[in-house]
Coordinates of C-alpha atoms in Angstrom, one line a residue:
M220 CA 120.8 106.7 94.2
A221 CA 123.3 104.4 92.1
I222 CA 123.2 103.8 88.2
D223 CA 125.1 101.3 86.2
I224 CA 125.2 99.7 82.8
L225 CA 124.7 95.9 82.1
G226 CA 126.0 94.5 79.1
P227 CA 126.5 94.2 76.1
L228 CA 123.5 91.4 76.0
P229 CA 122.1 89.6 73.1
I230 CA 119.8 91.8 71.1
S231 CA 116.3 92.1 72.5
V232 CA 113.2 92.0 69.8
N233 CA 113.1 95.9 70.7
N234 CA 116.4 96.1 69.6
N235 CA 117.7 96.4 73.2
R236 CA 121.5 95.6 74.1
Y237 CA 121.9 96.8 77.4
L238 CA 120.5 97.2 80.9
M239 CA 120.6 100.5 82.9
V240 CA 120.4 99.2 86.6
V241 CA 119.0 101.9 89.0
Q242 CA 119.0 101.4 92.7
D243 CA 118.0 103.7 95.6
Y244 CA 120.1 103.4 98.4
F245 CA 117.9 104.2 101.0
S246 CA 114.6 102.1 99.9
K247 CA 117.1 99.3 97.8
W248 CA 114.4 100.0 95.0
T249 CA 116.1 98.8 92.0
E250 CA 114.7 99.6 88.2
A251 CA 116.4 97.5 85.2
I252 CA 115.8 99.6 81.9
P253 CA 116.3 98.2 78.6
I254 CA 118.3 100.5 76.7
P255 CA 119.8 99.6 73.0
D256 CA 123.3 102.0 73.7
T257 CA 125.3 103.5 76.2
E258 CA 125.1 106.9 74.6
A259 CA 125.0 109.7 77.3
V260 CA 122.1 111.0 75.8
T261 CA 120.3 107.6 75.6
V262 CA 121.1 107.1 79.3
A263 CA 120.1 110.7 80.5
N264 CA 116.6 110.6 78.3
K265 CA 115.8 106.9 80.0
F266 CA 116.8 108.0 83.6
L267 CA 114.5 111.3 83.0
E268 CA 111.7 109.2 81.7
R269 CA 111.9 106.4 84.0
I270 CA 113.2 107.8 87.2
V271 CA 113.1 111.4 87.5
T272 CA 109.3 111.5 86.2
I273 CA 108.1 109.1 88.8
F274 CA 110.3 109.4 91.9
G275 CA 111.6 113.1 91.5
V276 CA 115.0 114.4 91.1
P277 CA 117.3 112.3 93.1
L278 CA 120.0 114.6 95.7
S279 CA 123.0 112.8 94.4
I280 CA 123.8 109.9 91.7
H281 CA 126.7 107.6 92.0
S282 CA 128.4 105.8 88.9
D283 CA 131.5 104.2 88.1

């Protein structure tokens, strides 16, 4: 699984400024998740909420 942060972008109506892009290497399934900042706690919470709760815990995560 790969994860990257895109932005800063113009602020959305929900006060989000970045996109957290997550892709499964095997299936190529991609999620673009809006987030307000790039703080570690924000990224971790959104990852748990939007990825782990739906797909389970990945064996590995690649980020640059």
